[in-house]
Coordinates of N, CA and C and ligand atoms in Angstrom, one line a residue:
M1 N 15.3 -13.1 -13.0 CA 14.7 -12.3 -11.9 C 14.9 -10.8 -12.1
P2 N 13.8 -10.1 -12.1 CA 13.9 -8.7 -12.3 C 14.8 -8.0 -11.2
T3 N 15.5 -7.0 -11.6 CA 16.4 -6.4 -10.7 C 15.8 -5.0 -10.2
I4 N 16.4 -4.5 -9.1 CA 16.0 -3.3 -8.6 C 16.3 -2.1 -9.6
E5 N 17.4 -2.3 -10.4 CA 17.7 -1.2 -11.4 C 16.6 -1.2 -12.5
Q6 N 16.2 -2.5 -12.9 CA 15.1 -2.5 -13.9 C 13.9 -1.8 -13.4
A7 N 13.6 -2.1 -12.1 CA 12.3 -1.6 -11.5 C 12.3 -0.1 -11.5
R8 N 13.5 0.5 -11.3 CA 13.5 2.0 -11.3 C 12.9 2.6 -12.5
D9 N 13.0 1.9 -13.6 CA 12.4 2.4 -14.9 C 10.8 2.2 -14.9
W10 N 10.3 1.4 -14.1 CA 8.9 1.1 -14.2 C 8.0 2.1 -13.4
Y11 N 8.7 2.9 -12.5 CA 8.0 3.8 -11.6 C 8.4 5.2 -11.8
P12 N 7.4 6.2 -11.5 CA 7.9 7.6 -11.5 C 8.8 7.9 -10.3
S13 N 9.7 8.8 -10.5 CA 10.6 9.1 -9.4 C 10.0 10.3 -8.6
D14 N 9.0 10.9 -9.1 CA 8.4 12.1 -8.4 C 7.1 11.9 -7.8
D15 N 6.7 10.6 -7.6 CA 5.5 10.3 -6.9 C 5.8 9.9 -5.5
P16 N 5.5 10.7 -4.5 CA 5.8 10.3 -3.1 C 4.9 9.3 -2.5
V17 N 3.9 8.9 -3.2 CA 3.0 7.9 -2.7 C 3.2 6.5 -3.2
H18 N 3.2 6.4 -4.6 CA 3.3 5.1 -5.2 C 4.5 5.0 -6.2
G19 N 5.5 5.8 -5.9 CA 6.7 5.9 -6.8 C 7.7 4.8 -6.4
F20 N 8.9 4.9 -7.0 CA 10.0 3.9 -6.8 C 10.4 3.8 -5.3
D21 N 10.4 4.9 -4.6 CA 10.8 4.8 -3.1 C 9.8 3.9 -2.4
H22 N 8.6 4.0 -2.6 CA 7.6 3.1 -2.0 C 7.9 1.6 -2.3
V23 N 8.2 1.4 -3.6 CA 8.4 0.0 -4.1 C 9.7 -0.6 -3.4
L24 N 10.7 0.3 -3.3 CA 11.9 -0.1 -2.7 C 11.8 -0.5 -1.2
R25 N 10.9 0.4 -0.5 CA 10.7 0.0 0.9 C 9.9 -1.2 1.0
V26 N 8.9 -1.4 0.2 CA 8.1 -2.7 0.2 C 9.0 -3.9 -0.1
Y27 N 9.9 -3.7 -1.1 CA 10.8 -4.8 -1.5 C 11.6 -5.2 -0.2
F28 N 12.3 -4.3 0.5 CA 13.0 -4.7 1.6 C 12.2 -5.3 2.7
M29 N 11.1 -4.7 3.0 CA 10.2 -5.2 4.1 C 9.7 -6.7 3.7
A30 N 9.3 -6.8 2.4 CA 8.8 -8.1 1.9 C 9.9 -9.2 2.1
E31 N 11.1 -8.8 1.8 CA 12.2 -9.7 1.9 C 12.4 -10.1 3.4
R32 N 12.3 -9.1 4.2 CA 12.5 -9.4 5.7 C 11.4 -10.3 6.2
L33 N 10.1 -10.0 5.8 CA 9.0 -10.9 6.2 C 9.1 -12.3 5.6
A34 N 9.5 -12.4 4.4 CA 9.6 -13.6 3.7 C 10.6 -14.5 4.4
Q35 N 11.8 -13.9 4.8 CA 12.8 -14.7 5.5 C 12.2 -15.2 6.8
A36 N 11.6 -14.3 7.5 CA 11.0 -14.7 8.9 C 9.9 -15.7 8.8
E37 N 9.1 -15.6 7.7 CA 8.0 -16.5 7.6 C 8.3 -17.8 6.7
G38 N 9.5 -17.8 6.1 CA 9.8 -19.0 5.3 C 9.0 -19.0 4.0
A39 N 8.8 -17.8 3.4 CA 8.2 -17.8 2.0 C 9.2 -17.9 0.9
D40 N 8.7 -18.2 -0.2 CA 9.6 -18.3 -1.4 C 10.1 -16.9 -1.8
L41 N 11.4 -16.7 -1.6 CA 12.0 -15.4 -1.7 C 12.0 -14.8 -3.1
E42 N 12.1 -15.7 -4.1 CA 12.1 -15.3 -5.5 C 10.8 -14.8 -5.9
I43 N 9.7 -15.5 -5.6 CA 8.3 -15.0 -5.9 C 8.0 -13.7 -5.1
V44 N 8.4 -13.6 -3.9 CA 8.1 -12.4 -3.1 C 8.9 -11.2 -3.7
R45 N 10.2 -11.4 -4.0 CA 11.0 -10.3 -4.5 C 10.4 -9.8 -5.9
A46 N 10.1 -10.7 -6.8 CA 9.5 -10.3 -8.1 C 8.2 -9.6 -7.9
A47 N 7.4 -10.1 -7.0 CA 6.0 -9.5 -6.8 C 6.2 -8.1 -6.2
A48 N 7.1 -8.0 -5.3 CA 7.3 -6.6 -4.7 C 7.8 -5.6 -5.7
L49 N 8.7 -6.0 -6.5 CA 9.3 -5.0 -7.5 C 8.2 -4.7 -8.6
L50 N 7.3 -5.6 -8.9 CA 6.3 -5.4 -9.9 C 4.9 -4.9 -9.4
H51 N 4.7 -4.9 -8.1 CA 3.3 -4.9 -7.7 C 2.5 -3.6 -8.0
D52 N 3.2 -2.5 -8.2 CA 2.4 -1.2 -8.6 C 2.9 -0.8 -10.0
A53 N 3.5 -1.6 -10.7 CA 4.1 -1.2 -12.0 C 3.1 -0.7 -13.0
G54 N 1.9 -1.2 -12.9 CA 0.9 -0.8 -13.9 C -0.2 0.1 -13.2
D55 N 0.4 1.0 -12.3 CA -0.6 1.7 -11.4 C -1.1 3.0 -12.1
G56 N -0.5 3.4 -13.2 CA -1.0 4.6 -13.8 C -0.7 5.9 -13.0
S57 N 0.4 5.8 -12.3 CA 0.9 7.0 -11.6 C 1.3 8.1 -12.5
A58 N 1.6 7.8 -13.7 CA 2.1 8.8 -14.6 C 0.9 9.6 -15.1
A59 N -0.3 9.1 -14.9 CA -1.5 9.7 -15.4 C -1.8 10.9 -14.5
E60 N -2.8 11.6 -14.8 CA -3.2 12.8 -14.0 C -3.5 12.3 -12.6
P61 N -3.2 13.0 -11.5 CA -3.5 12.5 -10.2 C -4.9 12.2 -9.9
D62 N -5.9 12.8 -10.7 CA -7.2 12.5 -10.3 C -7.9 11.4 -11.2
D63 N -7.0 10.7 -11.9 CA -7.5 9.6 -12.7 C -7.7 8.4 -11.9
H64 N -8.8 8.4 -11.1 CA -9.0 7.3 -10.2 C -9.3 6.0 -10.8
D65 N -9.8 5.9 -12.1 CA -10.0 4.7 -12.7 C -8.8 3.9 -12.9
L66 N -7.7 4.6 -13.2 CA -6.4 3.9 -13.4 C -5.9 3.3 -12.1
R67 N -6.0 4.1 -11.0 CA -5.5 3.5 -9.7 C -6.4 2.4 -9.3
R68 N -7.7 2.5 -9.5 CA -8.6 1.5 -9.0 C -8.3 0.1 -9.6
G69 N -7.8 0.1 -10.9 CA -7.5 -1.2 -11.5 C -6.0 -1.5 -11.5
H70 N -5.3 -0.8 -10.7 CA -3.8 -0.9 -10.9 C -3.3 -2.3 -10.5
H71 N -4.0 -3.0 -9.6 CA -3.4 -4.3 -9.3 C -3.6 -5.3 -10.5
Y72 N -4.7 -5.1 -11.3 CA -4.8 -5.9 -12.5 C -3.8 -5.6 -13.6
A73 N -3.7 -4.3 -13.7 CA -2.7 -3.8 -14.8 C -1.3 -4.2 -14.4
S74 N -1.0 -4.2 -13.1 CA 0.4 -4.6 -12.7 C 0.6 -6.1 -12.8
A75 N -0.5 -6.9 -12.6 CA -0.4 -8.3 -12.8 C -0.1 -8.7 -14.2
E76 N -0.8 -7.9 -15.1 CA -0.6 -8.1 -16.6 C 0.9 -7.8 -16.9
F77 N 1.3 -6.6 -16.4 CA 2.7 -6.1 -16.7 C 3.7 -7.2 -16.2
A78 N 3.5 -7.7 -15.0 CA 4.3 -8.7 -14.4 C 4.4 -9.9 -15.3
A79 N 3.3 -10.4 -15.8 CA 3.3 -11.6 -16.6 C 4.2 -11.4 -17.8
Q80 N 4.1 -10.3 -18.5 CA 4.9 -10.0 -19.7 C 6.4 -9.9 -19.2
A81 N 6.7 -9.2 -18.2 CA 8.1 -9.0 -17.8 C 8.7 -10.3 -17.5
L82 N 8.0 -11.2 -16.7 CA 8.6 -12.5 -16.3 C 8.6 -13.4 -17.4
A83 N 7.7 -13.5 -18.3 CA 7.7 -14.4 -19.4 C 8.9 -14.0 -20.3
A84 N 9.2 -12.7 -20.4 CA 10.3 -12.3 -21.3 C 11.7 -12.8 -20.6
Q85 N 11.6 -13.1 -19.3 CA 12.8 -13.6 -18.7 C 12.8 -15.1 -18.6
G86 N 11.8 -15.7 -19.2 CA 11.8 -17.2 -19.3 C 11.2 -17.9 -18.0
W87 N 10.5 -17.2 -17.2 CA 9.9 -17.8 -16.0 C 8.8 -18.8 -16.4
A88 N 8.7 -19.9 -15.6 CA 7.7 -20.9 -15.8 C 6.2 -20.3 -15.5
D89 N 5.3 -20.8 -16.3 CA 3.9 -20.3 -16.1 C 3.4 -20.3 -14.7
E90 N 3.7 -21.4 -14.0 CA 3.2 -21.7 -12.7 C 3.8 -20.6 -11.7
R91 N 5.0 -20.3 -11.9 CA 5.7 -19.2 -11.0 C 5.2 -17.8 -11.4
I92 N 4.9 -17.6 -12.7 CA 4.3 -16.3 -13.0 C 2.9 -16.2 -12.4
S93 N 2.1 -17.2 -12.5 CA 0.8 -17.2 -11.8 C 0.9 -16.9 -10.3
A94 N 2.0 -17.5 -9.7 CA 2.1 -17.2 -8.2 C 2.4 -15.7 -8.0
V95 N 3.2 -15.1 -8.8 CA 3.5 -13.7 -8.7 C 2.3 -12.9 -9.0
Q96 N 1.5 -13.3 -10.0 CA 0.3 -12.5 -10.3 C -0.7 -12.6 -9.2
H97 N -0.8 -13.7 -8.6 CA -1.8 -13.8 -7.4 C -1.4 -12.8 -6.3
C98 N -0.1 -12.8 -6.0 CA 0.4 -11.8 -5.0 C 0.0 -10.4 -5.4
I99 N 0.2 -10.0 -6.6 CA -0.1 -8.7 -7.0 C -1.6 -8.4 -7.0
R100 N -2.4 -9.3 -7.6 CA -3.8 -9.0 -7.7 C -4.4 -9.0 -6.3
A101 N -3.8 -9.6 -5.3 CA -4.4 -9.7 -3.9 C -3.9 -8.7 -3.0
H102 N -3.1 -7.7 -3.5 CA -2.5 -6.8 -2.6 C -3.3 -5.5 -2.3
R103 N -4.5 -5.4 -2.9 CA -5.2 -4.1 -2.8 C -6.2 -4.2 -1.7
F104 N -6.0 -3.3 -0.7 CA -6.9 -3.2 0.5 C -8.4 -2.9 0.1
R105 N -8.6 -2.1 -0.9 CA -10.0 -1.7 -1.2 C -10.7 -2.6 -2.1
D106 N -10.0 -3.7 -2.5 CA -10.7 -4.7 -3.4 C -10.5 -6.1 -2.8
N107 N -11.5 -6.6 -2.2 CA -11.3 -7.9 -1.6 C -11.9 -9.1 -2.5
L108 N -11.9 -8.8 -3.8 CA -12.5 -9.9 -4.6 C -11.4 -11.1 -4.7
E109 N -10.2 -10.8 -4.5 CA -9.1 -11.8 -4.5 C -8.3 -11.6 -3.2
S110 N -8.5 -12.4 -2.2 CA -7.7 -12.2 -1.0 C -6.5 -13.1 -1.1
P111 N -5.5 -12.6 -0.4 CA -4.2 -13.4 -0.5 C -4.3 -14.8 0.2
H112 N -4.2 -15.8 -0.6 CA -4.3 -17.2 0.0 C -2.9 -17.9 0.0
T113 N -1.9 -17.4 -0.5 CA -0.6 -18.1 -0.3 C 0.3 -17.3 0.6
L114 N 1.3 -17.9 1.2 CA 2.2 -17.2 2.1 C 2.8 -16.0 1.4
E115 N 3.2 -16.3 0.2 CA 4.0 -15.2 -0.6 C 3.0 -13.9 -0.8
A116 N 1.7 -14.2 -1.1 CA 0.8 -13.1 -1.3 C 0.5 -12.4 0.1
R117 N 0.5 -13.1 1.1 CA 0.3 -12.5 2.4 C 1.5 -11.6 2.8
V118 N 2.7 -12.1 2.5 CA 3.9 -11.3 2.8 C 3.8 -10.0 2.0
L119 N 3.5 -10.1 0.7 CA 3.5 -8.8 -0.1 C 2.5 -7.9 0.5
Y120 N 1.2 -8.4 0.8 CA 0.1 -7.6 1.3 C 0.6 -6.9 2.6
D121 N 1.2 -7.7 3.5 CA 1.6 -7.1 4.7 C 2.7 -6.0 4.5
A122 N 3.7 -6.3 3.7 CA 4.8 -5.3 3.5 C 4.2 -4.1 2.9
D123 N 3.3 -4.2 1.9 CA 2.7 -3.0 1.3 C 1.9 -2.2 2.4
K124 N 1.1 -2.9 3.3 CA 0.3 -2.2 4.3 C 1.2 -1.6 5.4
L125 N 2.3 -2.2 5.7 CA 3.2 -1.6 6.7 C 3.7 -0.3 6.2
D126 N 3.8 -0.1 4.9 CA 4.3 1.1 4.3 C 3.2 2.2 4.4
A127 N 2.0 1.8 4.8 CA 0.9 2.8 4.9 C 0.7 3.3 6.3
I128 N 1.4 2.7 7.2 CA 1.2 3.1 8.7 C 2.6 3.7 9.2
G129 N 2.6 4.1 10.5 CA 3.8 4.6 11.1 C 4.2 6.0 10.5
A130 N 5.4 6.4 10.7 CA 5.8 7.7 10.3 C 5.8 7.8 8.8
I131 N 6.1 6.7 8.1 CA 6.1 6.8 6.6 C 4.7 6.8 6.1
G132 N 3.8 6.1 6.8 CA 2.4 6.1 6.4 C 1.8 7.5 6.5
V133 N 2.1 8.2 7.6 CA 1.7 9.6 7.8 C 2.2 10.5 6.6
A134 N 3.5 10.3 6.3 CA 4.1 11.2 5.2 C 3.4 10.9 3.9
R135 N 3.1 9.7 3.7 CA 2.4 9.4 2.4 C 1.0 9.9 2.4
A136 N 0.3 9.8 3.5 CA -1.1 10.2 3.5 C -1.2 11.7 3.2
V137 N -0.3 12.4 3.9 CA -0.3 13.9 3.8 C 0.1 14.3 2.4
A138 N 1.1 13.5 1.8 CA 1.6 13.8 0.5 C 0.5 13.6 -0.5
Y139 N -0.3 12.5 -0.3 CA -1.3 12.1 -1.3 C -2.4 13.3 -1.3
A140 N -2.7 13.7 -0.1 CA -3.7 14.8 0.0 C -3.3 16.0 -0.7
A141 N -2.0 16.4 -0.4 CA -1.4 17.6 -1.0 C -1.5 17.5 -2.5
R142 N -1.1 16.3 -3.0 CA -1.1 16.1 -4.5 C -2.5 16.3 -5.1
H143 N -3.5 16.0 -4.3 CA -4.8 16.1 -4.8 C -5.6 17.3 -4.4
G144 N -4.8 18.3 -3.9 CA -5.4 19.5 -3.5 C -6.4 19.4 -2.3
L145 N -6.1 18.4 -1.4 CA -6.9 18.2 -0.2 C -6.2 18.5 1.0
P146 N -6.9 18.9 2.1 CA -6.2 19.3 3.3 C -5.7 18.1 4.1
A147 N -4.7 18.3 4.9 CA -4.2 17.3 5.9 C -5.4 16.9 6.8
F148 N -6.1 17.9 7.3 CA -7.2 17.7 8.2 C -8.4 18.4 7.8
A149 N -9.6 17.6 7.9 CA -10.9 18.2 7.8 C -11.7 17.3 8.8
S150 N -12.6 18.0 9.5 CA -13.4 17.2 10.5 C -14.4 16.2 9.7
P151 N -14.2 15.0 10.0 CA -15.0 14.0 9.3 C -16.5 14.1 9.8
S152 N -17.5 14.0 8.9 CA -18.9 14.1 9.2 C -19.3 12.8 9.9
Q153 N -20.5 12.8 10.6 CA -21.0 11.6 11.3 C -21.2 10.6 10.2
S154 N -21.7 11.0 9.0 CA -22.1 10.0 8.0 C -20.8 9.3 7.5
F155 N -19.7 10.1 7.4 CA -18.5 9.5 6.9 C -18.0 8.5 8.0
L156 N -18.1 8.9 9.3 CA -17.6 8.0 10.3 C -18.4 6.7 10.4
S157 N -19.7 6.8 10.1 CA -20.4 5.5 10.2 C -20.5 4.7 8.9
T158 N -20.4 5.4 7.8 CA -20.5 4.7 6.5 C -19.3 4.7 5.6
G159 N -18.4 5.6 5.9 CA -17.2 5.8 5.0 C -17.5 6.6 3.8
Q160 N -18.8 7.1 3.6 CA -19.1 8.0 2.5 C -19.1 9.5 3.0
P161 N -18.3 10.3 2.3 CA -18.3 11.7 2.7 C -19.5 12.3 2.3
E162 N -20.0 13.4 3.0 CA -21.1 14.1 2.6 C -20.8 15.0 1.4
A163 N -21.8 15.5 0.7 CA -21.5 16.4 -0.5 C -20.7 17.5 0.0
G164 N -19.6 17.8 -0.7 CA -18.7 18.9 -0.4 C -17.6 18.6 0.7
E165 N -17.7 17.4 1.3 CA -16.8 17.1 2.4 C -15.4 16.7 1.8
P166 N -14.4 17.4 2.2 CA -13.1 17.0 1.6 C -12.6 15.8 2.2
Y167 N -12.0 14.9 1.3 CA -11.4 13.7 1.8 C -10.0 14.0 2.2
S168 N -9.8 14.4 3.5 CA -8.5 14.8 4.0 C -7.6 13.6 4.3
A169 N -6.4 13.8 4.6 CA -5.5 12.8 5.1 C -6.1 12.1 6.4
Y170 N -6.7 12.9 7.1 CA -7.4 12.5 8.4 C -8.5 11.5 8.1
H171 N -9.2 11.8 6.9 CA -10.3 10.8 6.5 C -9.7 9.5 6.2
E172 N -8.6 9.5 5.4 CA -7.9 8.3 5.0 C -7.4 7.5 6.3
Y173 N -7.0 8.2 7.3 CA -6.6 7.6 8.6 C -7.8 6.9 9.2
C174 N -9.0 7.6 9.2 CA -10.1 7.0 9.9 C -10.7 5.8 9.1
F175 N -10.7 6.0 7.7 CA -11.2 4.9 6.9 C -10.4 3.7 6.7
K176 N -9.1 4.0 6.6 CA -8.2 2.8 6.2 C -7.1 2.6 7.1
L177 N -6.2 3.7 7.4 CA -4.9 3.5 8.0 C -5.1 2.9 9.5
S178 N -6.1 3.5 10.2 CA -6.3 3.1 11.6 C -6.7 1.6 11.7
K179 N -7.1 1.0 10.6 CA -7.6 -0.4 10.6 C -6.6 -1.4 10.1
L180 N -5.5 -0.9 9.6 CA -4.6 -1.8 8.8 C -3.9 -2.8 9.8
K181 N -3.6 -2.4 11.0 CA -3.0 -3.3 11.9 C -3.7 -4.6 12.1
E182 N -5.0 -4.5 12.2 CA -5.9 -5.6 12.4 C -6.1 -6.5 11.2
R183 N -5.7 -6.0 10.0 CA -5.9 -6.7 8.8 C -4.7 -7.4 8.2
L184 N -3.6 -7.4 9.0 CA -2.4 -8.1 8.5 C -2.5 -9.6 8.7
F185 N -1.7 -10.3 7.9 CA -1.8 -11.7 7.9 C -0.7 -12.4 8.8
T186 N 0.6 -11.9 8.6 CA 1.6 -12.7 9.3 C 2.0 -12.1 10.6
Q187 N 2.5 -13.0 11.4 CA 2.8 -12.7 12.8 C 4.0 -11.7 12.8
S188 N 4.9 -11.8 11.9 CA 6.1 -11.0 11.9 C 5.6 -9.5 11.6
A189 N 4.7 -9.3 10.6 CA 4.2 -8.0 10.3 C 3.4 -7.4 11.4
R190 N 2.6 -8.2 12.1 CA 1.8 -7.7 13.2 C 2.7 -7.1 14.3
L191 N 3.8 -7.8 14.5 CA 4.7 -7.3 15.6 C 5.3 -5.9 15.2
I192 N 5.7 -5.8 13.9 CA 6.3 -4.5 13.4 C 5.2 -3.4 13.5
A193 N 3.9 -3.8 13.2 CA 2.8 -2.9 13.0 C 2.5 -2.2 14.4
E194 N 2.7 -2.9 15.5 CA 2.4 -2.4 16.8 C 3.0 -1.0 17.0
E195 N 4.3 -0.9 16.9 CA 5.0 0.4 17.1 C 4.5 1.4 16.0
R196 N 4.4 1.0 14.8 CA 4.1 2.0 13.8 C 2.7 2.5 14.0
H197 N 1.8 1.7 14.4 CA 0.4 2.0 14.7 C 0.4 3.1 15.8
R198 N 1.1 2.8 16.9 CA 1.1 3.8 18.0 C 1.6 5.2 17.6
W199 N 2.7 5.2 16.8 CA 3.2 6.5 16.3 C 2.1 7.3 15.5
M200 N 1.5 6.5 14.7 CA 0.5 7.1 13.7 C -0.7 7.6 14.5
V201 N -1.2 6.9 15.5 CA -2.4 7.3 16.3 C -2.1 8.6 17.0
E202 N -0.9 8.6 17.5 CA -0.5 9.8 18.3 C -0.4 11.1 17.3
Y203 N 0.1 10.8 16.2 CA 0.2 11.9 15.2 C -1.1 12.5 14.8
F204 N -2.0 11.6 14.4 CA -3.3 12.0 14.0 C -4.2 12.6 15.1
A205 N -4.0 12.2 16.3 CA -4.7 12.8 17.4 C -4.2 14.2 17.6
Q206 N -2.9 14.4 17.6 CA -2.3 15.7 17.7 C -2.7 16.6 16.5
L207 N -2.7 16.1 15.3 CA -3.2 16.9 14.1 C -4.6 17.3 14.3
A208 N -5.5 16.5 14.7 CA -6.9 16.8 14.9 C -7.0 17.9 16.0
A209 N -6.2 17.7 17.1 CA -6.4 18.7 18.2 C -5.8 20.1 17.8
E210 N -4.6 20.1 17.1 CA -4.0 21.4 16.7 C -5.0 22.0 15.7
S211 N -5.6 21.2 14.8 CA -6.5 21.8 13.7 C -7.7 22.5 14.3
Q212 N -8.1 22.0 15.5 CA -9.3 22.6 16.1 C -9.0 23.5 17.3
G213 N -7.7 23.9 17.4 CA -7.3 24.9 18.4 C -7.3 24.2 19.8
E214 N -7.2 23.0 19.9 CA -7.4 22.3 21.3 C -6.0 22.1 21.9
R215 N -4.9 22.2 21.1 CA -3.6 22.0 21.7 C -2.6 23.1 21.2
Ligands
FE2_1 FE1 -0.8 -1.0 -5.0
FE2_2 FE1 2.2 -0.6 -3.1

């Protein structure tokens, strides 16, 4: 079984969005959900520790190709790490499915096992609530983007920003974060999401209002 100490070496310590802190939070949440839902703890723990290990965070922050395929890279990395520890093929495949199915923006492989659903939910819970806000703002700052820019009509209806429209943290909230609560799979995660969602909605409403001199 990969350990938390091992995992520390697989992630950058200075990435506030997909670094080791994120992995640790996902690990503890995944463990909690797995216990509540009766999922296989060993599969879930391994998948949580490895799920972003091949995400290319060490690359330049604008290297979107690396992030786009990070779930495949992480699944490959996981297979090697687990095979080196003598894991059976079938259990390695179960971990790989969890990792490949965790990406919100890619629904080519959706989570069809309980373990994959637990990892997906734990990862998405880390994108909402107070921590989700902190990560969205940190991501924007890292990419030289503002916390708030007023989304165009075209962005709001199609998700495509207009030419020159900055993809602010608020854009990420509109496009993805505000919808996550409805996209969770397990009952345990849905319950936790209620409060996190409320906090986040209030924060982004306040951010929008302050940014436009309304409050
Ligand atoms: Fe990821
Ligand atoms: Fe993640």
